Coordinates of C-alpha atoms in Angstrom, one line a residue:
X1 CA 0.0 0.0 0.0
X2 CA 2.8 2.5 0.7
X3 CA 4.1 1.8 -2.2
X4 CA 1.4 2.3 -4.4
X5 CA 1.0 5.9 -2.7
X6 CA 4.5 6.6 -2.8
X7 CA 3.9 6.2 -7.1
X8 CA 0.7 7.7 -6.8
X9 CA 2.4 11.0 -5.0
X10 CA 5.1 10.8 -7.7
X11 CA 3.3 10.8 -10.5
X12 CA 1.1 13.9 -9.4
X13 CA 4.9 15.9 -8.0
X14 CA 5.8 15.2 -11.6
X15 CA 2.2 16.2 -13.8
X16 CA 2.5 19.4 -11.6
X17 CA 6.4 19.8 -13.1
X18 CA 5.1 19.4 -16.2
X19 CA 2.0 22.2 -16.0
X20 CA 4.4 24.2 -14.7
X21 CA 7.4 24.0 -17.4
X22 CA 4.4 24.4 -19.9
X23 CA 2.9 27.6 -17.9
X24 CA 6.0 29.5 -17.8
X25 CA 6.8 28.3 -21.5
X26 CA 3.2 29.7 -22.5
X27 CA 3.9 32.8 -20.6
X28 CA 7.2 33.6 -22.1
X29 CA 5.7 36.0 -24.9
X30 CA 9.0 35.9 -27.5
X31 CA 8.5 32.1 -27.0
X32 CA 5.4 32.0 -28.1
X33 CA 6.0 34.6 -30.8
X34 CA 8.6 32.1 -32.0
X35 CA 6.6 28.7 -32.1
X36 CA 3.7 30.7 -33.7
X37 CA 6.4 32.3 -36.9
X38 CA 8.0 28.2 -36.5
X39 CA 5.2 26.5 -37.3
X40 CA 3.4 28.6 -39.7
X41 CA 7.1 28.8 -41.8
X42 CA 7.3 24.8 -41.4
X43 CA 3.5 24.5 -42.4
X44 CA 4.4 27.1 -45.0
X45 CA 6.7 24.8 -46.4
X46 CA 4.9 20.8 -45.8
X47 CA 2.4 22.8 -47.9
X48 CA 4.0 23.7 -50.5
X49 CA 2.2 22.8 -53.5
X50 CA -1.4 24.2 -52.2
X51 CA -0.2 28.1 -51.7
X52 CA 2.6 27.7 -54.7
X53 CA 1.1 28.7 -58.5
X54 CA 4.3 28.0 -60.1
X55 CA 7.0 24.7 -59.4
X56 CA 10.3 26.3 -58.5
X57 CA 12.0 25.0 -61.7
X58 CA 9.8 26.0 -64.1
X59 CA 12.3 28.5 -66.2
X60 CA 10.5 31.2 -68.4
X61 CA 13.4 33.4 -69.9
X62 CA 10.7 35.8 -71.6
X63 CA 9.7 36.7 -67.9
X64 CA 13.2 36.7 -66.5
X65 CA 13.5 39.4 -63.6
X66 CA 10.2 40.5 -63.6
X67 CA 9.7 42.6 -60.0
X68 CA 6.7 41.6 -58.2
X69 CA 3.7 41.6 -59.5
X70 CA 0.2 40.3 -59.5
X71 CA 1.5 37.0 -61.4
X72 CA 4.8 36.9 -59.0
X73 CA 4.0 38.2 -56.1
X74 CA 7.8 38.0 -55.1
X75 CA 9.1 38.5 -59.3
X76 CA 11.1 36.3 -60.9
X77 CA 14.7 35.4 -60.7
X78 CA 17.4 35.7 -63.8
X79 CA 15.9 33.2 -65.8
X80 CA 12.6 33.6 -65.0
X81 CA 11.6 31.4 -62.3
X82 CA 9.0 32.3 -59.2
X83 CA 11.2 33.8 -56.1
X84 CA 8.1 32.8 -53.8
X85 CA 8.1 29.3 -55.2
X86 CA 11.6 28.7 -54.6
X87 CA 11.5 30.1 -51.0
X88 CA 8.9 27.8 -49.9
X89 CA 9.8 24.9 -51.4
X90 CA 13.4 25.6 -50.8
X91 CA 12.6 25.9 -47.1
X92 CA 11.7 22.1 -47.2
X93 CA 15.2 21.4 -47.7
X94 CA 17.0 24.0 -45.5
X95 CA 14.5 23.5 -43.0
X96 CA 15.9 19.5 -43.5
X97 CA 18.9 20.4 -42.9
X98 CA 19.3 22.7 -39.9
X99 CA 16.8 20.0 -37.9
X100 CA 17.6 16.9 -39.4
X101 CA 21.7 17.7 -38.2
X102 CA 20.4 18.8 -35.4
X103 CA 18.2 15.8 -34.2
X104 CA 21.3 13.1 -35.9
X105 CA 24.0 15.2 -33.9
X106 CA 21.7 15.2 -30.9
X107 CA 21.1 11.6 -31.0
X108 CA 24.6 10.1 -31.1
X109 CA 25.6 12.5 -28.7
X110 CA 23.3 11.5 -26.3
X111 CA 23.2 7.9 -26.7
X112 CA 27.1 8.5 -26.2
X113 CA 27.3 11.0 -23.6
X114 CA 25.0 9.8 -21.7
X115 CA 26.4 6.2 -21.2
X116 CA 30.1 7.6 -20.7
X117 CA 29.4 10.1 -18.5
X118 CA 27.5 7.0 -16.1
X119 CA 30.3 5.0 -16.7
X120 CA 33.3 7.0 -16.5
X121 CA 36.7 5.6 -17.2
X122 CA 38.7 4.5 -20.1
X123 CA 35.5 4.9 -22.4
X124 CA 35.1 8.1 -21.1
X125 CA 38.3 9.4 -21.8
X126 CA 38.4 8.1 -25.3
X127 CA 35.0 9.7 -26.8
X128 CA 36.0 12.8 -24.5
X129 CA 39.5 13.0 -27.1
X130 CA 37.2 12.4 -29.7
X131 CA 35.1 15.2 -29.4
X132 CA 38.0 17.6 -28.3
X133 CA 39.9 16.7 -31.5
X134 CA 36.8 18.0 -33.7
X135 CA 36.0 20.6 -31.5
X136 CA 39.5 22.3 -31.5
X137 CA 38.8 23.2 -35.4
X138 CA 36.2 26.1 -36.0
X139 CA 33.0 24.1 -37.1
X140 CA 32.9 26.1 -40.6
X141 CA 36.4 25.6 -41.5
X142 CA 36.2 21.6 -40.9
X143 CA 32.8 21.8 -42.5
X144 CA 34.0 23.3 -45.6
X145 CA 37.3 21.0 -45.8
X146 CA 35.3 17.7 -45.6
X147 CA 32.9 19.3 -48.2
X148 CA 35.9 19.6 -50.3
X149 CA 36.8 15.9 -49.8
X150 CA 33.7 14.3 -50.3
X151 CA 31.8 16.3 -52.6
X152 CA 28.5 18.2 -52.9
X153 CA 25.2 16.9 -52.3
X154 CA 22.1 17.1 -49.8
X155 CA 23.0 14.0 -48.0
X156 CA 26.6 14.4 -47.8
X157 CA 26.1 18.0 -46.2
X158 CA 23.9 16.2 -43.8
X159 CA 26.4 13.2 -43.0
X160 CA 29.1 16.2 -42.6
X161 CA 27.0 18.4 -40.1
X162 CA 26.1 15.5 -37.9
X163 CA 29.9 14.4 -38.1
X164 CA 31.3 17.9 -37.0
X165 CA 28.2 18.4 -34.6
X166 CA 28.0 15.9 -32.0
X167 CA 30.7 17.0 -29.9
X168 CA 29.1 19.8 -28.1
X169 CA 26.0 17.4 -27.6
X170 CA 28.2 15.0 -26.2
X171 CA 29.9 17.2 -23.4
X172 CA 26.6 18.3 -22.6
X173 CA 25.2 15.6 -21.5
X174 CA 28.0 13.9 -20.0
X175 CA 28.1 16.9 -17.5
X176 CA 24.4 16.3 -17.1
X177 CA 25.4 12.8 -16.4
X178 CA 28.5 13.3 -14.1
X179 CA 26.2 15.5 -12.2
X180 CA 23.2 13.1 -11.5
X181 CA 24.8 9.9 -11.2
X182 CA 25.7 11.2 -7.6
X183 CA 22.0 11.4 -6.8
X184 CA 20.4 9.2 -3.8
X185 CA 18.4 7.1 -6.2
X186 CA 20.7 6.2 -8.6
X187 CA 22.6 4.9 -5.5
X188 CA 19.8 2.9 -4.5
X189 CA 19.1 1.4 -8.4
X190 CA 22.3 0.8 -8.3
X191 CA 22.6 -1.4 -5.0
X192 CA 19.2 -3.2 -6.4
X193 CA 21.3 -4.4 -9.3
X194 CA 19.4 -2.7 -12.3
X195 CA 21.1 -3.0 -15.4
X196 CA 23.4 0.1 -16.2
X197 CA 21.8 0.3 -19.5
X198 CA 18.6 0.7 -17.4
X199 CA 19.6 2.9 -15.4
X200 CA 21.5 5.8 -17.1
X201 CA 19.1 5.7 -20.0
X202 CA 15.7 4.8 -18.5
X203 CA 16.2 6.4 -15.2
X204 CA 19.0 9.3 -15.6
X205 CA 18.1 10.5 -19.0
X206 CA 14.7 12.1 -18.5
X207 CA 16.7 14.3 -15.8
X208 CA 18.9 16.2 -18.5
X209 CA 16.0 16.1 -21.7
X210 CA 15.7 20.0 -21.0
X211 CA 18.9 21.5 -21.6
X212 CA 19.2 18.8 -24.5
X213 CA 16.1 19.8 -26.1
X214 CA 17.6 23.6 -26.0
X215 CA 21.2 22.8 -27.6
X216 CA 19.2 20.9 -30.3
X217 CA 17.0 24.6 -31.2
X218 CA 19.8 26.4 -31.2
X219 CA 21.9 23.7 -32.8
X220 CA 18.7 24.0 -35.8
X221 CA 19.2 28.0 -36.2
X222 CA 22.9 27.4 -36.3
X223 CA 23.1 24.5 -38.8
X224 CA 20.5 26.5 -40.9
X225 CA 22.7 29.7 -41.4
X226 CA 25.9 27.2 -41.8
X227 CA 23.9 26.1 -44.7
X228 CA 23.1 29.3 -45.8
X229 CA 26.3 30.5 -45.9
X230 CA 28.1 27.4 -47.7
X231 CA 25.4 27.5 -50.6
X232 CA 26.1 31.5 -50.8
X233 CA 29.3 30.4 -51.7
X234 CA 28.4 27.9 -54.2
X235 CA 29.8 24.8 -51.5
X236 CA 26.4 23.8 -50.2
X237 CA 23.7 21.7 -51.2
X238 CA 23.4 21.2 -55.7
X239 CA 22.3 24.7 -57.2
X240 CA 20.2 22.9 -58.8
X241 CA 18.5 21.9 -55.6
X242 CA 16.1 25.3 -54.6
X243 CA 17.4 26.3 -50.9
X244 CA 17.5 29.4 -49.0
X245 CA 21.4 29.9 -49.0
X246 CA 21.2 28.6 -53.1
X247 CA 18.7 31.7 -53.7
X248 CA 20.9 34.3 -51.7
X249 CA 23.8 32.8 -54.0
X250 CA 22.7 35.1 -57.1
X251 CA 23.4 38.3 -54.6
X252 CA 27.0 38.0 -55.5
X253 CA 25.9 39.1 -58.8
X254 CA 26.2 42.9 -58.4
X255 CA 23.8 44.3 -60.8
X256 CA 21.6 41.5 -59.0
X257 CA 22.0 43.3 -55.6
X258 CA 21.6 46.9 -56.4
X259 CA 18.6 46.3 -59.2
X260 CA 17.1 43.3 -58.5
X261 CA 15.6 43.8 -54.6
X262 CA 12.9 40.7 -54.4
X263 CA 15.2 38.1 -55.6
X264 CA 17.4 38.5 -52.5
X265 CA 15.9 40.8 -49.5
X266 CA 12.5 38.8 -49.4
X267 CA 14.6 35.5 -48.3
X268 CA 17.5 37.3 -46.2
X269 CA 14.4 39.0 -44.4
X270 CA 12.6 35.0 -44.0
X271 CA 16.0 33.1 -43.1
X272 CA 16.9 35.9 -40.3
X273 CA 13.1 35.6 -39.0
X274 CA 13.2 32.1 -38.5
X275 CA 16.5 31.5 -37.0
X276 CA 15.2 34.0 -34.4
X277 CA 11.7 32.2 -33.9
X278 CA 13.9 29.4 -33.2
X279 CA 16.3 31.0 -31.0
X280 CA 13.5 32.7 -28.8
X281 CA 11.9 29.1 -28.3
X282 CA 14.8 27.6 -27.0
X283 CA 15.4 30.6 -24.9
X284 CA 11.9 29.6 -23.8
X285 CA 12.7 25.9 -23.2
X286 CA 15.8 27.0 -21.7
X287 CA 14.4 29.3 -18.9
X288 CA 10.8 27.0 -18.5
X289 CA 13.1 23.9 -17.7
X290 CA 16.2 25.1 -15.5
X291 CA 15.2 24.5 -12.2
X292 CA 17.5 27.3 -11.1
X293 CA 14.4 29.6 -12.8
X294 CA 11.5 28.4 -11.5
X295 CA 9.3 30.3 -9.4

């Protein structure tokens, strides 16, 4: 019987927790600003082909650089595509990107981290090198060097974020780890004989989800603008492949940049305003699920 109440107690200590990380979430104004501009970009993009007139490859040289218009709302680019077709479709694939490195770097990071920091010792020490020895490079400059060795293309820009990524991930949660390993009831799991697997995973995990689920927002906003700025210069993802850095690219194009506004501002102004939705939610996250903030 005691124990059933002793469950019963926990369960409502934690569905309290949870009302109130999702209170001072909803409360947090630039939080909610930013999950409303998130999902109506993300939405935006899923639906593509219902708010889009025009596919983003469809080249009409007679109505090359045509400024907007009732036809193209956002004009046309050098050889006469839409400008809002490419931005929403290519936010599909920069939108890939920035989350889907995110997530991939999250995930071996975690499932590493997590275990070594419980563990400790000689495995510890090696993925700890590991990490240091990509860290100690500026992310771009290693980003644009493998780039160069394996060559362009959606997936290999993907492989190469997650690669380079992971570190950071990694250190996080093996603090988070080193930190609640020490805690009275992974002292008692531990003297009941549950398997460490169990334990730092099952048990230990849920603990540190909160400043995980932060590095992986701002991790998003940050692999986003990488993107960006590798396709800018013509190392990203295929021209051929619509993306928000691939439109930008035609800025370096002078007579482009002076005379030709909507091919460029309209998707500077979109990139900068979603890297900041997501940067305001994890600030959100961030201050919701540190316990050092709650009221």
């Amino acid at each position: 019987m005691d124990s059933i109440k002793q469950q019963e107690e926990s369960g409502i200590v934690k569905n309290k927790l949870q009302n109130r990380v999702l209170n001072k979430f909803f409360n947090n104004k630039l939080a909610l600003i930013g999950l409303v501009v998130f999902t109506f970009i993300v939405l935006a993009t899923i639906f593509a082909p219902l708010i889009c007139r025009y596919h983003p490859g469809k080249i009409d040289v007679i109505n090359a650089l045509q400024p907007p218009s009732a036809k193209h709302i956002l004009g046309t680019d050098k050889i006469g595509r839409d400008v809002f077709a490419r931005i929403v479709y290519g936010g599909r694939i920069s939108i890939l990107v920035g989350l889907g490195s995110a997530l991939g770097a999250a995930l071996i990071g975690v499932m590493i981290g997590c275990y070594a920091g419980y563990k400790g010792g000689w495995l510890d020490k090696i993925f700890m090198r590991i990490s240091e020895i990509f860290m100690s490079f500026p992310q771009i400059i290693l980003v644009l060097l493998l780039v160069s060795i394996v060559g362009q293309s959606l997936w290999n820009l993907l492989l190469i974020f997650i690669v380079t990524g992971w570190g950071s991930v990694y250190r996080l949660v093996r603090s988070q780890m080193l930190s609640i390993r020490e805690e009275e009831y992974v002292q008692a799991l531990r003297a009941f004989g549950l398997n460490d697997f169990i334990i730092c995973y099952k048990h230990m995990l849920p603990n540190a989800l909160g400043p995980i689920m932060v590095n992986i927002t701002l991790s998003t906003a940050m692999f986003i603008l990488q993107e960006t700025s590798l396709s800018f210069l013509g190392l990203g993802v295929p021209l051929n492949i619509p993306t928000w850095g691939n439109i930008l690219n035609v800025a370096q194009d002078l007579s482009i940049l002076k005379e030709n506004w909507w091919i460029w501002l309209p998707v500077g102004i979109l990139i900068s305003t979603f890297v900041l939705s997501v940067n305001f939610i994890g600030d959100g996250l961030r201050d919701s699920t540190d316990p050092t903030q709650q009221g």
